[in-house]
mmCIF file of C-alpha atoms in Angstrom:
data_model
loop_
_atom_site.group_PDB
_atom_site.id
_atom_site.type_symbol
_atom_site.label_atom_id
_atom_site.label_comp_id
_atom_site.label_asym_id
_atom_site.label_seq_id
_atom_site.Cartn_x
_atom_site.Cartn_y
_atom_site.Cartn_z
ATOM 1 C CA MET E 1094 111.631 96.904 89.528
ATOM 2 C CA ASP E 1095 112.419 95.866 93.074
ATOM 3 C CA TRP E 1096 115.487 93.605 93.160
ATOM 4 C CA SER E 1097 115.641 93.314 96.960
ATOM 5 C CA ASN E 1098 114.211 89.829 96.986
ATOM 6 C CA THR E 1099 116.879 88.542 94.588
ATOM 7 C CA ARG E 1100 119.537 88.891 97.269
ATOM 8 C CA LYS E 1101 117.878 86.386 99.559
ATOM 9 C CA SER E 1102 118.501 83.243 97.420
ATOM 10 C CA PRO E 1103 121.620 82.329 95.359
ATOM 11 C CA SER E 1104 119.579 80.254 92.904
ATOM 12 C CA CYS E 1105 117.262 83.208 92.285
ATOM 13 C CA THR E 1106 120.304 85.433 91.622
ATOM 14 C CA VAL E 1107 121.803 83.061 89.001
ATOM 15 C CA PHE E 1108 118.454 82.654 87.224
ATOM 16 C CA THR E 1109 117.889 86.425 87.116
ATOM 17 C CA LEU E 1110 121.429 87.108 85.856
ATOM 18 C CA THR E 1111 121.024 84.546 83.053
ATOM 19 C CA CYS E 1112 117.742 86.052 81.893
ATOM 20 C CA LEU E 1113 119.091 89.615 81.867
ATOM 21 C CA LEU E 1114 122.202 88.659 79.937
ATOM 22 C CA TRP E 1115 120.023 86.923 77.362
ATOM 23 C CA VAL E 1116 117.746 89.937 77.069
ATOM 24 C CA SER E 1117 120.672 92.357 76.747
ATOM 25 C CA ALA E 1118 122.288 90.253 74.029
ATOM 26 C CA SER E 1119 119.143 89.655 71.991
ATOM 27 C CA PRO E 1120 118.859 93.217 70.486
ATOM 28 C CA ARG E 1121 122.388 93.085 69.177
ATOM 29 C CA LEU E 1122 121.848 89.719 67.585
ATOM 30 C CA MET E 1123 118.579 90.869 66.014
ATOM 31 C CA ALA E 1124 120.113 94.105 64.720
ATOM 32 C CA VAL E 1125 123.157 92.442 63.044
ATOM 33 C CA PRO E 1126 121.949 89.206 61.390
ATOM 34 C CA SER E 1127 125.192 88.816 59.454
ATOM 35 C CA LEU E 1128 127.068 88.354 62.655
ATOM 36 C CA VAL E 1129 124.777 85.564 63.609
ATOM 37 C CA ALA E 1130 125.116 83.830 60.280
ATOM 38 C CA SER E 1131 128.857 84.082 59.793
ATOM 39 C CA ALA E 1132 130.289 84.847 63.216
ATOM 40 C CA PRO E 1133 133.815 85.154 61.890
ATOM 41 C CA ALA E 1134 135.178 86.581 65.110
ATOM 42 C CA ALA E 1135 134.087 87.290 68.647
ATOM 43 C CA VAL E 1136 132.309 90.587 69.078
ATOM 44 C CA THR E 1137 134.037 92.777 71.593
ATOM 45 C CA PRO E 1138 131.510 94.504 73.885
ATOM 46 C CA GLU E 1139 131.749 98.218 74.223
ATOM 47 C CA PRO E 1140 133.464 99.665 77.295
ATOM 48 C CA ILE E 1141 130.244 101.290 78.399
ATOM 49 C CA ARG E 1142 128.327 98.005 78.258
ATOM 50 C CA LEU E 1143 131.078 96.206 80.185
ATOM 51 C CA ALA E 1144 130.927 98.788 82.937
ATOM 52 C CA GLN E 1145 127.157 98.565 83.078
ATOM 53 C CA ALA E 1146 127.277 94.763 83.188
ATOM 54 C CA ARG E 1147 129.854 94.749 85.983
ATOM 55 C CA SER E 1148 127.808 97.253 87.961
ATOM 56 C CA PHE E 1149 124.658 95.214 87.407
ATOM 57 C CA VAL E 1150 126.349 91.949 88.493
ATOM 58 C CA ASP E 1151 127.854 93.577 91.584
ATOM 59 C CA ASP E 1152 124.437 94.897 92.490
ATOM 60 C CA LEU E 1153 122.892 91.415 92.234
ATOM 61 C CA LEU E 1154 125.491 89.630 94.364
ATOM 62 C CA PRO E 1155 124.624 89.288 98.124
ATOM 63 C CA THR E 1156 126.253 91.781 100.422
ATOM 64 C CA ALA E 1157 127.346 91.400 104.015
ATOM 65 C CA PRO E 1158 124.733 92.493 106.509
ATOM 66 C CA THR E 1159 125.147 95.892 108.059
ATOM 67 C CA VAL E 1160 125.598 95.847 111.819
ATOM 68 C CA THR E 1161 124.221 98.840 113.691
ATOM 69 C CA ALA E 1162 125.357 99.376 117.253
ATOM 70 C CA ARG E 1163 122.651 100.164 119.785
ATOM 71 C CA THR E 1164 122.329 100.309 123.525
ATOM 72 C CA ALA E 1165 121.124 97.003 125.036
ATOM 73 C CA GLU E 1166 117.760 97.204 126.722
ATOM 74 C CA PRO E 1167 117.712 96.213 130.405
ATOM 75 C CA GLN E 1168 116.597 92.643 130.852
ATOM 76 C CA PRO E 1169 114.848 91.258 133.947
ATOM 77 C CA ALA E 1170 116.848 89.143 136.339
ATOM 78 C CA ALA E 1171 116.957 85.531 135.265
ATOM 79 C CA VAL E 1172 114.876 83.175 137.375
ATOM 80 C CA SER E 1173 115.832 79.520 137.300
ATOM 81 C CA PRO E 1174 112.827 77.482 136.199
ATOM 82 C CA SER E 1175 111.593 74.737 138.450
ATOM 83 C CA PRO E 1176 113.268 71.425 137.548
ATOM 84 C CA ALA E 1177 109.972 69.598 137.918
ATOM 85 C CA ALA E 1178 108.004 72.048 135.760
ATOM 86 C CA PRO E 1179 106.376 70.250 132.828
ATOM 87 C CA ALA E 1180 106.689 71.446 129.271
ATOM 88 C CA VAL E 1181 103.487 73.294 128.482
ATOM 89 C CA PRO E 1182 102.717 74.035 124.824
ATOM 90 C CA PRO E 1183 101.800 77.634 124.083
ATOM 91 C CA VAL E 1184 98.255 78.624 123.255
ATOM 92 C CA LEU E 1185 98.057 80.322 119.876
ATOM 93 C CA PRO E 1186 95.751 83.305 119.366
ATOM 94 C CA GLY E 1187 92.183 82.135 118.936
ATOM 95 C CA GLU E 1188 92.967 78.681 120.373
ATOM 96 C CA THR E 1189 91.341 77.457 123.588
ATOM 97 C CA GLN E 1190 93.685 75.822 126.070
ATOM 98 C CA ARG E 1191 92.899 72.211 126.932
ATOM 99 C CA LEU E 1192 92.205 71.752 130.620
ATOM 100 C CA PRO E 1193 92.245 68.561 132.709
ATOM 101 C CA GLN E 1194 89.014 66.609 132.897
ATOM 102 C CA GLY E 1195 86.567 68.314 135.224
ATOM 103 C CA ALA E 1196 88.539 71.591 135.332
ATOM 104 C CA GLU E 1197 86.608 73.593 132.699
ATOM 105 C CA ASP E 1198 84.554 75.418 135.349
ATOM 106 C CA TYR E 1199 86.905 74.758 138.257
ATOM 107 C CA THR E 1200 87.360 77.771 140.517
ATOM 108 C CA LEU E 1201 90.748 78.365 142.071
ATOM 109 C CA GLY E 1202 91.432 78.714 145.761
ATOM 110 C CA PRO E 1203 94.158 78.458 148.426
ATOM 111 C CA GLY E 1204 96.181 75.274 148.077
ATOM 112 C CA ASP E 1205 95.916 74.918 144.295
ATOM 113 C CA ARG E 1206 99.138 74.679 142.328
ATOM 114 C CA VAL E 1207 99.138 76.086 138.801
ATOM 115 C CA PHE E 1208 101.761 76.198 136.039
ATOM 116 C CA VAL E 1209 102.053 79.587 134.329
ATOM 117 C CA ASP E 1210 103.672 79.340 130.895
ATOM 118 C CA ILE E 1211 104.582 82.499 128.968
ATOM 119 C CA PHE E 1212 105.705 81.554 125.485
ATOM 120 C CA ASN E 1213 109.362 82.295 124.808
ATOM 121 C CA VAL E 1214 109.893 83.653 128.347
ATOM 122 C CA PRO E 1215 111.274 80.617 130.206
ATOM 123 C CA GLU E 1216 112.467 82.595 133.217
ATOM 124 C CA TYR E 1217 108.844 83.389 134.111
ATOM 125 C CA SER E 1218 107.334 80.032 133.134
ATOM 126 C CA LYS E 1219 107.165 77.925 136.267
ATOM 127 C CA SER E 1220 104.897 76.369 138.890
ATOM 128 C CA TYR E 1221 103.209 78.594 141.488
ATOM 129 C CA LEU E 1222 101.224 77.799 144.640
ATOM 130 C CA ILE E 1223 98.156 79.844 145.525
ATOM 131 C CA LEU E 1224 98.804 81.263 148.980
ATOM 132 C CA PRO E 1225 96.488 80.829 151.988
ATOM 133 C CA ASP E 1226 95.168 84.379 151.468
ATOM 134 C CA GLY E 1227 93.983 83.392 147.979
ATOM 135 C CA THR E 1228 96.620 85.320 146.015
ATOM 136 C CA LEU E 1229 99.171 84.320 143.366
ATOM 137 C CA ASN E 1230 102.606 85.982 143.455
ATOM 138 C CA LEU E 1231 104.114 86.405 139.958
ATOM 139 C CA PRO E 1232 107.410 88.064 138.898
ATOM 140 C CA ARG E 1233 107.188 91.794 138.038
ATOM 141 C CA ILE E 1234 103.416 91.697 138.565
ATOM 142 C CA GLY E 1235 103.201 90.955 142.257
ATOM 143 C CA GLN E 1236 100.193 89.501 144.044
ATOM 144 C CA ILE E 1237 96.974 88.770 142.160
ATOM 145 C CA PRO E 1238 93.756 87.736 143.997
ATOM 146 C CA VAL E 1239 92.608 84.527 142.305
ATOM 147 C CA THR E 1240 90.050 82.999 144.694
ATOM 148 C CA GLY E 1241 86.916 82.135 142.733
ATOM 149 C CA LEU E 1242 88.506 82.604 139.297
ATOM 150 C CA THR E 1243 88.539 79.963 136.590
ATOM 151 C CA LEU E 1244 91.723 79.032 134.761
ATOM 152 C CA GLN E 1245 90.581 80.932 131.676
ATOM 153 C CA ALA E 1246 89.827 84.065 133.686
ATOM 154 C CA LEU E 1247 93.223 83.909 135.398
ATOM 155 C CA GLY E 1248 94.925 83.471 132.022
ATOM 156 C CA ASP E 1249 93.246 86.611 130.701
ATOM 157 C CA ILE E 1250 94.335 88.624 133.743
ATOM 158 C CA VAL E 1251 97.949 87.425 133.549
ATOM 159 C CA THR E 1252 98.075 88.163 129.812
ATOM 160 C CA ALA E 1253 96.770 91.681 130.352
ATOM 161 C CA LYS E 1254 99.264 92.437 133.130
ATOM 162 C CA TYR E 1255 102.286 91.063 131.243
ATOM 163 C CA SER E 1256 101.313 93.104 128.169
ATOM 164 C CA ARG E 1257 103.014 96.052 129.866
ATOM 165 C CA PHE E 1258 106.363 94.265 129.668
ATOM 166 C CA PHE E 1259 106.076 92.018 126.573
ATOM 167 C CA ARG E 1260 104.519 92.471 123.166
ATOM 168 C CA GLN E 1261 101.463 90.201 122.739
ATOM 169 C CA PRO E 1262 102.412 87.599 125.381
ATOM 170 C CA LEU E 1263 100.982 84.110 124.877
ATOM 171 C CA THR E 1264 99.987 82.784 128.302
ATOM 172 C CA THR E 1265 98.830 79.303 129.283
ATOM 173 C CA ILE E 1266 97.546 78.380 132.771
ATOM 174 C CA VAL E 1267 97.454 74.676 133.679
ATOM 175 C CA LEU E 1268 96.176 73.187 136.931
ATOM 176 C CA GLU E 1269 98.989 70.992 138.238
ATOM 177 C CA GLN E 1270 97.677 69.989 141.656
ATOM 178 C CA ALA E 1271 94.129 70.625 142.847
ATOM 179 C CA ARG E 1272 93.415 71.371 146.480
ATOM 180 C CA PRO E 1273 91.339 68.906 148.558
ATOM 181 C CA LEU E 1274 87.570 69.220 148.301
ATOM 182 C CA ARG E 1275 85.867 70.150 151.588
ATOM 183 C CA VAL E 1276 82.073 69.967 151.815
ATOM 184 C CA ALA E 1277 79.523 69.791 154.637
ATOM 185 C CA ILE E 1278 76.260 67.857 154.885
ATOM 186 C CA SER E 1279 73.480 68.017 157.459
ATOM 187 C CA GLY E 1280 69.943 66.793 157.960
ATOM 188 C CA GLU E 1281 68.609 63.289 157.366
ATOM 189 C CA VAL E 1282 71.885 61.415 156.975
ATOM 190 C CA ASN E 1283 73.371 58.949 159.407
ATOM 191 C CA ARG E 1284 76.698 60.782 159.899
ATOM 192 C CA PRO E 1285 76.298 64.526 159.239
ATOM 193 C CA GLY E 1286 79.384 66.712 159.295
ATOM 194 C CA THR E 1287 82.308 67.921 157.181
ATOM 195 C CA TYR E 1288 84.007 65.644 154.667
ATOM 196 C CA LYS E 1289 87.300 66.018 152.825
ATOM 197 C CA PHE E 1290 88.120 64.450 149.459
ATOM 198 C CA GLU E 1291 91.706 64.401 148.224
ATOM 199 C CA ALA E 1292 92.685 65.293 144.661
ATOM 200 C CA ALA E 1293 92.397 62.664 141.975
ATOM 201 C CA ALA E 1294 95.370 60.700 140.656
ATOM 202 C CA GLY E 1295 97.871 62.952 138.905
ATOM 203 C CA GLY E 1296 96.660 66.052 140.717
ATOM 204 C CA GLY E 1297 93.344 66.283 138.889
ATOM 205 C CA VAL E 1298 90.208 67.900 140.210
ATOM 206 C CA PRO E 1299 88.376 65.667 142.737
ATOM 207 C CA LEU E 1300 85.006 64.838 141.173
ATOM 208 C CA VAL E 1301 82.429 64.076 143.880
ATOM 209 C CA THR E 1302 78.685 63.946 143.282
ATOM 210 C CA ILE E 1303 75.962 64.520 145.851
ATOM 211 C CA THR E 1304 75.052 60.817 146.012
ATOM 212 C CA GLU E 1305 78.685 59.897 146.647
ATOM 213 C CA LEU E 1306 78.773 62.361 149.534
ATOM 214 C CA ILE E 1307 75.564 60.868 150.969
ATOM 215 C CA GLN E 1308 77.114 57.405 150.758
ATOM 216 C CA GLN E 1309 80.228 58.685 152.518
ATOM 217 C CA SER E 1310 78.066 60.134 155.296
ATOM 218 C CA GLY E 1311 76.455 56.753 156.038
ATOM 219 C CA GLY E 1312 73.463 57.096 153.703
ATOM 220 C CA ILE E 1313 70.125 58.781 154.146
ATOM 221 C CA THR E 1314 67.684 57.979 156.880
ATOM 222 C CA GLN E 1315 64.220 56.697 156.113
ATOM 223 C CA ARG E 1316 62.782 60.105 156.978
ATOM 224 C CA ALA E 1317 64.785 61.931 154.284
ATOM 225 C CA ASP E 1318 62.953 64.137 151.800
ATOM 226 C CA LEU E 1319 64.714 63.415 148.521
ATOM 227 C CA ARG E 1320 62.654 65.936 146.563
ATOM 228 C CA GLN E 1321 63.913 69.087 148.290
ATOM 229 C CA ILE E 1322 67.634 68.670 148.911
ATOM 230 C CA GLU E 1323 69.448 72.023 148.993
ATOM 231 C CA VAL E 1324 73.019 72.751 147.919
ATOM 232 C CA ARG E 1325 74.330 76.138 149.072
ATOM 233 C CA ARG E 1326 77.363 77.236 147.049
ATOM 234 C CA PRO E 1327 79.475 80.265 148.099
ATOM 235 C CA LEU E 1328 80.276 82.794 145.370
ATOM 236 C CA LEU E 1329 82.422 85.910 145.135
ATOM 237 C CA ASN E 1330 81.628 89.005 147.190
ATOM 238 C CA ASP E 1331 80.024 86.912 149.959
ATOM 239 C CA LEU E 1332 77.158 85.864 147.698
ATOM 240 C CA GLU E 1333 75.537 82.440 147.786
ATOM 241 C CA GLN E 1334 73.886 80.256 145.164
ATOM 242 C CA VAL E 1335 71.112 77.860 146.231
ATOM 243 C CA ILE E 1336 70.657 74.756 144.038
ATOM 244 C CA SER E 1337 67.608 72.505 144.453
ATOM 245 C CA VAL E 1338 68.212 68.792 143.878
ATOM 246 C CA ASN E 1339 65.471 66.195 143.393
ATOM 247 C CA LEU E 1340 66.969 62.756 143.941
ATOM 248 C CA TRP E 1341 63.498 61.236 143.848
ATOM 249 C CA GLU E 1342 63.461 62.070 140.137
ATOM 250 C CA LEU E 1343 66.784 60.266 139.856
ATOM 251 C CA LEU E 1344 65.187 57.144 141.348
ATOM 252 C CA GLN E 1345 62.059 57.382 139.211
ATOM 253 C CA SER E 1346 63.408 58.367 135.777
ATOM 254 C CA SER E 1347 67.203 57.866 136.051
ATOM 255 C CA ASN E 1348 67.796 61.600 135.547
ATOM 256 C CA LEU E 1349 71.546 61.914 136.140
ATOM 257 C CA ASN E 1350 71.342 65.700 135.882
ATOM 258 C CA GLN E 1351 70.055 65.688 139.468
ATOM 259 C CA ASP E 1352 73.253 64.045 140.707
ATOM 260 C CA ILE E 1353 75.302 67.232 140.460
ATOM 261 C CA SER E 1354 79.032 67.532 141.049
ATOM 262 C CA LEU E 1355 80.094 69.336 144.206
ATOM 263 C CA ARG E 1356 82.583 72.173 144.595
ATOM 264 C CA ASP E 1357 84.818 73.177 147.422
ATOM 265 C CA GLY E 1358 82.807 74.852 150.178
ATOM 266 C CA ASP E 1359 79.402 73.428 149.210
ATOM 267 C CA MET E 1360 76.895 72.927 152.044
ATOM 268 C CA ILE E 1361 74.229 70.236 151.557
ATOM 269 C CA ARG E 1362 71.046 69.914 153.601
ATOM 270 C CA VAL E 1363 68.740 66.883 153.427
ATOM 271 C CA PRO E 1364 65.361 67.892 154.929
ATOM 272 C CA THR E 1365 62.862 65.678 156.742
ATOM 273 C CA ALA E 1366 59.943 64.329 154.738
ATOM 274 C CA PRO E 1367 56.457 64.984 156.177
ATOM 275 C CA SER E 1368 55.282 61.439 155.394
ATOM 276 C CA LEU E 1369 56.175 58.540 153.122
ATOM 277 C CA SER E 1370 54.088 55.571 152.062
ATOM 278 C CA PRO E 1371 55.390 52.028 152.651
ATOM 279 C CA ALA E 1372 56.084 51.710 148.924
ATOM 280 C CA GLN E 1373 58.114 54.921 148.920
ATOM 281 C CA LEU E 1374 60.002 53.849 152.030
ATOM 282 C CA SER E 1375 60.892 50.573 150.357
ATOM 283 C CA GLN E 1376 62.116 52.334 147.220
ATOM 284 C CA VAL E 1377 64.218 54.813 149.169
ATOM 285 C CA ALA E 1378 65.711 52.036 151.289
ATOM 286 C CA THR E 1379 66.932 50.152 148.218
ATOM 287 C CA ALA E 1380 68.627 53.179 146.617
ATOM 288 C CA SER E 1381 72.387 53.115 146.082
ATOM 289 C CA PHE E 1382 72.874 56.077 148.433
ATOM 290 C CA ALA E 1383 70.917 54.432 151.257
ATOM 291 C CA PRO E 1384 72.840 52.603 153.993
ATOM 292 C CA GLN E 1385 73.519 48.952 153.300
ATOM 293 C CA THR E 1386 72.361 47.838 156.739
ATOM 294 C CA ILE E 1387 70.657 49.334 159.774
ATOM 295 C CA ARG E 1388 70.666 48.316 163.431
ATOM 296 C CA VAL E 1389 67.577 47.314 165.381
ATOM 297 C CA ASN E 1390 67.283 45.795 168.840
ATOM 298 C CA VAL E 1391 64.983 42.835 169.470
ATOM 299 C CA VAL E 1392 64.600 41.960 173.154
ATOM 300 C CA GLY E 1393 62.318 39.749 175.207
ATOM 301 C CA GLU E 1394 61.018 36.295 174.487
ATOM 302 C CA VAL E 1395 62.856 35.461 171.255
ATOM 303 C CA VAL E 1396 65.426 32.790 170.520
ATOM 304 C CA LYS E 1397 68.354 35.205 169.857
ATOM 305 C CA PRO E 1398 67.685 38.561 171.538
ATOM 306 C CA GLY E 1399 70.058 41.473 170.963
ATOM 307 C CA VAL E 1400 71.179 43.982 168.310
ATOM 308 C CA LEU E 1401 70.630 42.883 164.701
ATOM 309 C CA GLU E 1402 72.096 44.127 161.407
ATOM 310 C CA VAL E 1403 69.245 44.090 158.869
ATOM 311 C CA LEU E 1404 68.549 45.597 155.459
ATOM 312 C CA PRO E 1405 67.078 49.117 155.408
ATOM 313 C CA ASN E 1406 63.701 47.963 154.050
ATOM 314 C CA THR E 1407 63.276 45.186 156.607
ATOM 315 C CA SER E 1408 59.781 44.787 158.018
ATOM 316 C CA LEU E 1409 58.798 44.025 161.598
ATOM 317 C CA ASN E 1410 58.066 40.372 160.812
ATOM 318 C CA GLN E 1411 61.438 39.969 159.110
ATOM 319 C CA ALA E 1412 63.224 41.426 162.138
ATOM 320 C CA LEU E 1413 61.447 38.948 164.417
ATOM 321 C CA LEU E 1414 62.484 36.064 162.176
ATOM 322 C CA ALA E 1415 66.078 37.379 162.080
ATOM 323 C CA ALA E 1416 66.099 37.116 165.898
ATOM 324 C CA GLY E 1417 65.214 33.415 165.668
ATOM 325 C CA GLY E 1418 61.467 33.823 166.071
ATOM 326 C CA PHE E 1419 59.295 33.583 169.179
ATOM 327 C CA HIS E 1420 60.282 31.471 172.140
ATOM 328 C CA SER E 1421 58.263 28.300 171.876
ATOM 329 C CA THR E 1422 56.784 28.330 175.417
ATOM 330 C CA ARG E 1423 57.239 31.806 176.854
ATOM 331 C CA ALA E 1424 56.506 34.352 174.087
ATOM 332 C CA ASN E 1425 53.337 36.289 173.545
ATOM 333 C CA ARG E 1426 52.568 35.693 169.867
ATOM 334 C CA GLN E 1427 49.675 38.132 169.712
ATOM 335 C CA THR E 1428 51.342 41.550 170.022
ATOM 336 C CA VAL E 1429 54.775 43.170 170.263
ATOM 337 C CA GLU E 1430 55.842 46.604 171.439
ATOM 338 C CA LEU E 1431 57.680 48.982 169.067
ATOM 339 C CA ILE E 1432 59.766 51.825 170.552
ATOM 340 C CA ARG E 1433 61.068 54.498 168.131
ATOM 341 C CA LEU E 1434 63.083 57.676 168.597
ATOM 342 C CA GLN E 1435 61.361 60.615 166.881
ATOM 343 C CA PRO E 1436 63.180 63.423 164.983
ATOM 344 C CA ASN E 1437 62.274 65.936 167.710
ATOM 345 C CA GLY E 1438 63.965 63.796 170.369
ATOM 346 C CA THR E 1439 60.819 62.259 171.860
ATOM 347 C CA ILE E 1440 60.125 58.527 172.092
ATOM 348 C CA ALA E 1441 57.099 56.933 170.448
ATOM 349 C CA ARG E 1442 55.837 53.687 171.944
ATOM 350 C CA ARG E 1443 53.016 51.611 170.487
ATOM 351 C CA THR E 1444 51.660 48.088 170.470
ATOM 352 C CA VAL E 1445 51.648 46.315 167.112
ATOM 353 C CA PRO E 1446 49.434 43.267 166.458
ATOM 354 C CA VAL E 1447 51.444 40.382 165.051
ATOM 355 C CA ASP E 1448 50.372 38.919 161.709
ATOM 356 C CA LEU E 1449 53.169 36.901 160.162
ATOM 357 C CA ALA E 1450 51.165 36.470 156.938
ATOM 358 C CA ALA E 1451 50.625 40.222 156.369
ATOM 359 C CA ASP E 1452 52.367 42.284 153.731
ATOM 360 C CA ILE E 1453 54.222 45.463 154.594
ATOM 361 C CA ASN E 1454 51.816 47.936 156.147
ATOM 362 C CA GLU E 1455 51.970 50.513 158.896
ATOM 363 C CA ALA E 1456 49.351 48.827 161.090
ATOM 364 C CA THR E 1457 50.604 45.255 161.534
ATOM 365 C CA ASN E 1458 53.913 44.964 159.684
ATOM 366 C CA PRO E 1459 55.702 48.326 159.475
ATOM 367 C CA ILE E 1460 59.195 48.855 158.101
ATOM 368 C CA VAL E 1461 61.694 49.153 160.932
ATOM 369 C CA GLN E 1462 63.947 52.170 161.201
ATOM 370 C CA PRO E 1463 67.476 52.532 162.566
ATOM 371 C CA ASN E 1464 67.704 52.096 166.352
ATOM 372 C CA ASP E 1465 64.156 50.740 166.691
ATOM 373 C CA VAL E 1466 63.526 48.553 169.724
ATOM 374 C CA ILE E 1467 61.136 45.594 169.445
ATOM 375 C CA ILE E 1468 59.967 44.083 172.737
ATOM 376 C CA VAL E 1469 58.412 40.608 172.742
ATOM 377 C CA ASP E 1470 56.496 40.211 175.974
ATOM 378 C CA ARG E 1471 55.681 37.047 177.914
ATOM 379 C CA SER E 1472 52.482 35.138 177.445
ATOM 380 C CA SER E 1473 49.801 35.179 180.160
ATOM 381 C CA PHE E 1474 50.636 31.654 181.225
ATOM 382 C CA THR E 1475 54.351 32.462 181.457
ATOM 383 C CA ARG E 1476 53.653 35.612 183.416
ATOM 384 C CA THR E 1477 51.534 33.629 185.903
ATOM 385 C CA THR E 1478 54.095 30.905 186.339
ATOM 386 C CA ASP E 1479 56.877 33.419 186.724
ATOM 387 C CA THR E 1480 54.902 35.216 189.432
ATOM 388 C CA ILE E 1481 54.257 31.990 191.322
ATOM 389 C CA THR E 1482 57.899 31.085 191.056
ATOM 390 C CA GLN E 1483 58.992 34.446 192.398
ATOM 391 C CA VAL E 1484 56.601 34.153 195.380
ATOM 392 C CA THR E 1485 57.307 30.551 196.257
ATOM 393 C CA ALA E 1486 61.046 30.611 195.616
ATOM 394 C CA PRO E 1487 61.881 32.150 199.047
ATOM 395 C CA LEU E 1488 59.567 29.669 200.827
ATOM 396 C CA PHE E 1489 61.241 26.713 199.157
ATOM 397 C CA LEU E 1490 64.641 28.144 200.054
ATOM 398 C CA LEU E 1491 63.606 28.500 203.727
ATOM 399 C CA LEU E 1492 62.156 24.993 203.760
ATOM 400 C CA ASN E 1493 65.347 23.532 202.364
ATOM 401 C CA ASN E 1494 67.399 25.281 205.050
ATOM 402 C CA LEU E 1495 65.121 23.901 207.799
ATOM 403 C CA LEU E 1496 65.345 20.380 206.454
ATOM 404 C CA ARG E 1497 69.115 20.449 206.868
ATOM 405 C CA PHE E 1498 68.725 20.275 210.639
ATOM 406 C CA PHE E 1499 66.773 17.031 210.516
#
């Protein structure tokens, strides 16, 4: 029988001793019943039994632990932990670490700050900044290239490398401060270029969707092809992933899967649509990622000529009314001239018949586009009178000068 466990608990030792004494005394009481009945005097145990009992009791009592001297193993130099480093709970085997919202598939890059926690190794558990060359410098391991890795992938690499120095290290990687998000957009937007989005509150990953970027860039133009937007995403080893986005499906069926989240380094291109119907133009102009207002210029014989701020789906008739309407005596109410800058840099100029009662249509009441110029010409009578005035004005001036001498 193994009595090693009886030395660990005093209560277990007392219980075991009581049971053994009762068992050792029972045979003697059973063998000599007269002693039990009369018990005239105490029975003196035999010397051999006393020696065995003392030996048994001494064996059951706890003994002082044995101290064995050994040479101390060399320990790594202590590194003072960062005073601002947060307490990060360890990740148990088989448990998935909880990441900040939006960081499950976040890829690391220069400028990110991560907290590396190695359970029960506080001198190595601290905050680290990913260097501009995309590497992470850790104690005893050195530099690790981390650009393009997820937090989970980095945790696996760190665990594998520290396994050479520690037995089954438990490693947790937490994103403390995300780097700014830099993306570029080109094509049919009002302000193409590069845009930078700072990290969210608390250092979280900046979550920016493609429609939010289009809004930031001034909105789409009315020539944008929403069905074939391209997102080019850089990958490792100089590879590139091309993602097709159909925002027209978002407008038609409210499919939010088309409004994808952007990553650092994404390049977005909004192509030019071959042609759009007036109904499609109106629907695109009222989208949330379209500009709130556009600028058109109405000049000539109107009440308030100049640059106007109008809604994106404003028609030609509405722009004329926004300028105060035709001049009561001088305007030509039959036709107006529409001047438009084409995508290829040329200028299109056409005469549009005026029909204030017409619905939106390309022939008589088209939808105006940004930077359109509407010219309201003079009527025939006004043109004639203006010509006569210009011819006779010098004669009247000369006549007035001559009359001063008389």
